[in-house]
Amino acid sequence: LDTFPQTERDFLGKQGILSLLVMPVFVNDEWWGLIGFDDCKLPRVWTQTLVDVLKLAADILGAAIFRAEVDKELESGREFIVNIMNNLGQGVTVVDGQGKLLYSNPSYAQMLGYEPNDLLGHSPEEFTDQRDKLTLEHNRAMREQGLVSSYTTHLRHKDGHLTEVLITGVPRLINGKYDGAYCVVADVTERRKLEAQRLEMLLEKER
């Protein structure tokens, strides 16, 4: 402690510390705190080996804290996004490269009469009217080429009734390679009804 200022020597001496070696810990280039060794038995000169070991420990600790903070921020962001998707009025799905559902939000599952988890591992094609099969294949081929596609199709509810939907699909790329798609599914049934009503009103006026 001979190299420390008198006030610090007095403070450390009250704690019975005779020798002290400390190293700053930085997290993302910002000072976070200190890590160190102390000796309460004998005054000592710290070897360069111990200094190097402590510096390495400080670097490892700083990196670990930074990683933990990043992971926490990522998890918080993920929860925020999932919360939005789960409460969105439109359907949202994620399919893998084989066309199997990895994620379905409640709105999409409700269109089909299932719980979201019941749909995982299934293909959207299983719940689509067979007359729209060529439409699905054509738009999947577009996404495999890296193109965004938008098209209408008909989903079949568990009870058998059909719902017309507008699907917008965006390619899902993993390491630059196609591995499925992110899709937004909008129920256009009410829109079609309104369009039909407007058309009927126009025809009535022309009569």
mmCIF file of C-alpha atoms in Angstrom:
data_model
loop_
_atom_site.group_PDB
_atom_site.id
_atom_site.type_symbol
_atom_site.label_atom_id
_atom_site.label_comp_id
_atom_site.label_asym_id
_atom_site.label_seq_id
_atom_site.Cartn_x
_atom_site.Cartn_y
_atom_site.Cartn_z
ATOM 1 C CA LEU A 1 0.000 0.000 0.000
ATOM 2 C CA ASP A 2 3.052 2.288 0.078
ATOM 3 C CA THR A 3 2.214 3.643 -3.368
ATOM 4 C CA PHE A 4 -1.384 4.571 -2.418
ATOM 5 C CA PRO A 5 -2.380 8.062 -1.252
ATOM 6 C CA GLN A 6 -2.509 8.480 2.535
ATOM 7 C CA THR A 7 -6.301 8.725 2.695
ATOM 8 C CA GLU A 8 -6.681 5.419 0.800
ATOM 9 C CA ARG A 9 -4.010 3.754 2.949
ATOM 10 C CA ASP A 10 -5.895 4.808 6.083
ATOM 11 C CA PHE A 11 -9.196 3.491 4.668
ATOM 12 C CA LEU A 12 -7.721 0.142 3.582
ATOM 13 C CA GLY A 13 -5.693 -0.183 6.757
ATOM 14 C CA LYS A 14 -8.891 -0.053 8.846
ATOM 15 C CA GLN A 15 -10.015 -3.162 6.944
ATOM 16 C CA GLY A 16 -6.746 -4.952 7.714
ATOM 17 C CA ILE A 17 -5.578 -4.862 4.083
ATOM 18 C CA LEU A 18 -1.797 -4.742 3.720
ATOM 19 C CA SER A 19 -1.492 -5.274 -0.028
ATOM 20 C CA LEU A 20 -3.985 -4.680 -2.833
ATOM 21 C CA LEU A 21 -4.057 -5.350 -6.573
ATOM 22 C CA VAL A 22 -7.063 -4.097 -8.538
ATOM 23 C CA MET A 23 -7.977 -4.086 -12.218
ATOM 24 C CA PRO A 24 -10.789 -2.095 -13.882
ATOM 25 C CA VAL A 25 -13.607 -3.990 -15.580
ATOM 26 C CA PHE A 26 -14.942 -2.447 -18.794
ATOM 27 C CA VAL A 27 -18.221 -3.418 -20.435
ATOM 28 C CA ASN A 28 -18.469 -2.301 -24.071
ATOM 29 C CA ASP A 29 -15.652 0.228 -23.442
ATOM 30 C CA GLU A 30 -17.459 1.711 -20.423
ATOM 31 C CA TRP A 31 -16.139 1.455 -16.872
ATOM 32 C CA TRP A 32 -18.239 -1.045 -14.908
ATOM 33 C CA GLY A 33 -16.276 -1.693 -11.733
ATOM 34 C CA LEU A 34 -13.187 -3.299 -10.245
ATOM 35 C CA ILE A 35 -11.848 -6.785 -9.606
ATOM 36 C CA GLY A 36 -8.842 -7.479 -7.406
ATOM 37 C CA PHE A 37 -6.750 -9.395 -4.895
ATOM 38 C CA ASP A 38 -5.864 -8.321 -1.366
ATOM 39 C CA ASP A 39 -3.547 -9.668 1.304
ATOM 40 C CA CYS A 40 -4.385 -9.107 4.944
ATOM 41 C CA LYS A 41 -1.380 -11.014 6.305
ATOM 42 C CA LEU A 42 1.747 -9.633 4.648
ATOM 43 C CA PRO A 43 2.793 -6.642 2.533
ATOM 44 C CA ARG A 44 3.762 -7.992 -0.870
ATOM 45 C CA VAL A 45 4.851 -7.045 -4.369
ATOM 46 C CA TRP A 46 2.496 -8.604 -6.919
ATOM 47 C CA THR A 47 4.187 -10.616 -9.638
ATOM 48 C CA GLN A 48 3.617 -9.831 -13.317
ATOM 49 C CA THR A 49 1.994 -13.249 -13.683
ATOM 50 C CA LEU A 50 -0.678 -12.361 -11.120
ATOM 51 C CA VAL A 51 -1.174 -8.975 -12.792
ATOM 52 C CA ASP A 52 -1.670 -10.683 -16.178
ATOM 53 C CA VAL A 53 -4.059 -13.245 -14.679
ATOM 54 C CA LEU A 54 -6.139 -10.513 -13.056
ATOM 55 C CA LYS A 55 -6.240 -8.501 -16.287
ATOM 56 C CA LEU A 56 -7.430 -11.584 -18.182
ATOM 57 C CA ALA A 57 -10.093 -12.216 -15.533
ATOM 58 C CA ALA A 58 -11.261 -8.591 -15.815
ATOM 59 C CA ASP A 59 -11.508 -8.891 -19.610
ATOM 60 C CA ILE A 60 -13.433 -12.161 -19.387
ATOM 61 C CA LEU A 61 -15.809 -10.736 -16.776
ATOM 62 C CA GLY A 62 -16.423 -7.612 -18.866
ATOM 63 C CA ALA A 63 -17.150 -9.694 -21.960
ATOM 64 C CA ALA A 64 -19.502 -11.992 -20.012
ATOM 65 C CA ILE A 65 -21.442 -9.062 -18.561
ATOM 66 C CA PHE A 66 -21.727 -7.466 -22.009
ATOM 67 C CA ARG A 67 -23.018 -10.742 -23.502
ATOM 68 C CA ALA A 68 -25.556 -11.082 -20.700
ATOM 69 C CA GLU A 69 -26.803 -7.532 -21.309
ATOM 70 C CA VAL A 70 -27.061 -8.154 -25.061
ATOM 71 C CA ASP A 71 -28.943 -11.419 -24.477
ATOM 72 C CA LYS A 72 -31.310 -9.622 -22.111
ATOM 73 C CA GLU A 73 -31.986 -6.889 -24.668
ATOM 74 C CA LEU A 74 -32.557 -9.469 -27.413
ATOM 75 C CA GLU A 75 -34.943 -11.436 -25.223
ATOM 76 C CA SER A 76 -36.809 -8.260 -24.306
ATOM 77 C CA GLY A 77 -37.066 -7.325 -27.982
ATOM 78 C CA ARG A 78 -38.233 -10.817 -28.892
ATOM 79 C CA GLU A 79 -40.941 -10.728 -26.218
ATOM 80 C CA PHE A 80 -42.069 -7.311 -27.486
ATOM 81 C CA ILE A 81 -42.368 -8.561 -31.077
ATOM 82 C CA VAL A 82 -44.122 -11.786 -30.076
ATOM 83 C CA ASN A 83 -46.565 -9.804 -27.934
ATOM 84 C CA ILE A 84 -47.417 -7.590 -30.911
ATOM 85 C CA MET A 85 -47.885 -10.547 -33.264
ATOM 86 C CA ASN A 86 -50.009 -12.437 -30.751
ATOM 87 C CA ASN A 87 -52.379 -9.481 -30.456
ATOM 88 C CA LEU A 88 -52.445 -8.512 -34.124
ATOM 89 C CA GLY A 89 -55.840 -8.655 -35.830
ATOM 90 C CA GLN A 90 -54.308 -10.220 -38.922
ATOM 91 C CA GLY A 91 -52.860 -13.692 -39.156
ATOM 92 C CA VAL A 92 -49.080 -14.110 -38.995
ATOM 93 C CA THR A 93 -47.231 -17.314 -39.851
ATOM 94 C CA VAL A 94 -43.644 -18.491 -40.248
ATOM 95 C CA VAL A 95 -42.899 -21.585 -42.337
ATOM 96 C CA ASP A 96 -39.612 -23.414 -42.812
ATOM 97 C CA GLY A 97 -37.955 -24.460 -46.062
ATOM 98 C CA GLN A 98 -40.197 -27.547 -46.268
ATOM 99 C CA GLY A 99 -43.312 -25.424 -45.934
ATOM 100 C CA LYS A 100 -44.075 -26.541 -42.351
ATOM 101 C CA LEU A 101 -45.423 -24.054 -39.818
ATOM 102 C CA LEU A 102 -42.890 -22.903 -37.227
ATOM 103 C CA TYR A 103 -45.161 -20.196 -35.812
ATOM 104 C CA SER A 104 -48.812 -19.206 -36.003
ATOM 105 C CA ASN A 105 -50.378 -16.314 -34.141
ATOM 106 C CA PRO A 106 -53.848 -16.644 -32.537
ATOM 107 C CA SER A 107 -55.581 -14.710 -35.336
ATOM 108 C CA TYR A 108 -54.438 -17.167 -38.010
ATOM 109 C CA ALA A 109 -55.333 -20.163 -35.829
ATOM 110 C CA GLN A 110 -58.773 -18.668 -35.183
ATOM 111 C CA MET A 111 -59.422 -18.496 -38.941
ATOM 112 C CA LEU A 112 -58.992 -22.282 -38.972
ATOM 113 C CA GLY A 113 -60.675 -23.123 -35.665
ATOM 114 C CA TYR A 114 -57.549 -24.409 -33.927
ATOM 115 C CA GLU A 115 -55.155 -23.388 -31.189
ATOM 116 C CA PRO A 116 -51.813 -21.987 -32.473
ATOM 117 C CA ASN A 117 -49.750 -24.900 -31.130
ATOM 118 C CA ASP A 118 -52.029 -27.395 -32.888
ATOM 119 C CA LEU A 119 -50.862 -26.033 -36.239
ATOM 120 C CA LEU A 120 -47.113 -26.315 -35.699
ATOM 121 C CA GLY A 121 -45.454 -28.861 -37.972
ATOM 122 C CA HIS A 122 -48.369 -28.799 -40.400
ATOM 123 C CA SER A 123 -48.369 -27.216 -43.846
ATOM 124 C CA PRO A 124 -50.706 -24.295 -44.638
ATOM 125 C CA GLU A 125 -51.647 -26.281 -47.733
ATOM 126 C CA GLU A 126 -53.489 -28.725 -45.460
ATOM 127 C CA PHE A 127 -55.892 -25.929 -44.506
ATOM 128 C CA THR A 128 -56.252 -24.406 -47.978
ATOM 129 C CA ASP A 129 -58.983 -25.177 -50.494
ATOM 130 C CA GLN A 130 -57.586 -27.643 -53.037
ATOM 131 C CA ARG A 131 -58.721 -25.440 -55.917
ATOM 132 C CA ASP A 132 -56.043 -22.954 -54.842
ATOM 133 C CA LYS A 133 -53.193 -25.488 -54.934
ATOM 134 C CA LEU A 134 -51.631 -24.077 -58.122
ATOM 135 C CA THR A 135 -51.761 -20.572 -56.632
ATOM 136 C CA LEU A 136 -49.851 -21.761 -53.569
ATOM 137 C CA GLU A 137 -47.217 -23.548 -55.655
ATOM 138 C CA HIS A 138 -46.723 -20.540 -57.936
ATOM 139 C CA ASN A 139 -46.253 -18.090 -55.049
ATOM 140 C CA ARG A 140 -43.969 -20.438 -53.138
ATOM 141 C CA ALA A 141 -41.775 -20.664 -56.262
ATOM 142 C CA MET A 142 -41.642 -16.856 -56.337
ATOM 143 C CA ARG A 143 -40.498 -16.691 -52.706
ATOM 144 C CA GLU A 144 -37.848 -19.341 -53.356
ATOM 145 C CA GLN A 145 -36.457 -16.916 -55.944
ATOM 146 C CA GLY A 146 -36.292 -14.216 -53.267
ATOM 147 C CA LEU A 147 -39.436 -12.371 -54.372
ATOM 148 C CA VAL A 148 -42.241 -11.011 -52.194
ATOM 149 C CA SER A 149 -45.627 -12.333 -53.297
ATOM 150 C CA SER A 150 -49.206 -11.307 -52.599
ATOM 151 C CA TYR A 151 -52.240 -13.369 -53.530
ATOM 152 C CA THR A 152 -55.755 -14.375 -52.486
ATOM 153 C CA THR A 153 -56.721 -17.882 -51.474
ATOM 154 C CA HIS A 154 -59.324 -19.699 -49.380
ATOM 155 C CA LEU A 155 -58.685 -21.230 -45.964
ATOM 156 C CA ARG A 156 -60.847 -24.126 -44.822
ATOM 157 C CA HIS A 157 -62.075 -23.893 -41.226
ATOM 158 C CA LYS A 158 -62.231 -27.013 -39.063
ATOM 159 C CA ASP A 159 -66.029 -26.959 -39.420
ATOM 160 C CA GLY A 160 -65.711 -26.932 -43.221
ATOM 161 C CA HIS A 161 -66.559 -23.329 -44.159
ATOM 162 C CA LEU A 162 -64.175 -21.332 -46.357
ATOM 163 C CA THR A 163 -62.673 -17.929 -45.629
ATOM 164 C CA GLU A 164 -61.188 -15.810 -48.406
ATOM 165 C CA VAL A 165 -57.835 -14.312 -47.366
ATOM 166 C CA LEU A 166 -55.149 -12.070 -48.802
ATOM 167 C CA ILE A 167 -51.666 -13.444 -48.112
ATOM 168 C CA THR A 168 -48.438 -11.470 -48.381
ATOM 169 C CA GLY A 169 -45.351 -13.672 -48.179
ATOM 170 C CA VAL A 170 -41.776 -12.528 -47.615
ATOM 171 C CA PRO A 171 -38.824 -14.921 -48.136
ATOM 172 C CA ARG A 172 -37.123 -16.129 -44.938
ATOM 173 C CA LEU A 173 -33.392 -16.149 -45.537
ATOM 174 C CA ILE A 174 -30.898 -17.990 -43.324
ATOM 175 C CA ASN A 175 -27.243 -17.279 -44.164
ATOM 176 C CA GLY A 176 -28.391 -15.846 -47.466
ATOM 177 C CA LYS A 177 -30.303 -18.986 -48.481
ATOM 178 C CA TYR A 178 -34.061 -19.468 -48.748
ATOM 179 C CA ASP A 179 -35.468 -21.269 -45.717
ATOM 180 C CA GLY A 180 -39.189 -20.613 -45.702
ATOM 181 C CA ALA A 181 -41.312 -17.486 -45.451
ATOM 182 C CA TYR A 182 -42.957 -14.929 -43.196
ATOM 183 C CA CYS A 183 -46.606 -14.414 -44.111
ATOM 184 C CA VAL A 184 -49.320 -11.942 -43.151
ATOM 185 C CA VAL A 185 -52.832 -13.298 -43.678
ATOM 186 C CA ALA A 186 -55.771 -10.880 -43.880
ATOM 187 C CA ASP A 187 -59.410 -11.966 -43.867
ATOM 188 C CA VAL A 188 -61.052 -10.167 -46.826
ATOM 189 C CA THR A 189 -64.546 -11.603 -46.327
ATOM 190 C CA GLU A 190 -65.983 -8.338 -45.002
ATOM 191 C CA ARG A 191 -64.231 -6.378 -47.731
ATOM 192 C CA ARG A 192 -65.850 -8.579 -50.369
ATOM 193 C CA LYS A 193 -69.266 -8.064 -48.766
ATOM 194 C CA LEU A 194 -68.797 -4.289 -48.804
ATOM 195 C CA GLU A 195 -67.668 -4.364 -52.415
ATOM 196 C CA ALA A 196 -70.739 -6.405 -53.341
ATOM 197 C CA GLN A 197 -73.017 -3.990 -51.484
ATOM 198 C CA ARG A 198 -71.455 -0.979 -53.224
ATOM 199 C CA LEU A 199 -71.818 -2.656 -56.603
ATOM 200 C CA GLU A 200 -75.461 -3.440 -55.876
ATOM 201 C CA MET A 201 -76.093 0.183 -54.861
ATOM 202 C CA LEU A 202 -74.506 1.429 -58.109
ATOM 203 C CA LEU A 203 -76.633 -0.941 -60.148
ATOM 204 C CA GLU A 204 -79.741 0.209 -58.300
ATOM 205 C CA LYS A 205 -78.975 3.841 -59.159
ATOM 206 C CA GLU A 206 -78.535 2.994 -62.851
ATOM 207 C CA ARG A 207 -81.893 1.277 -63.088
#
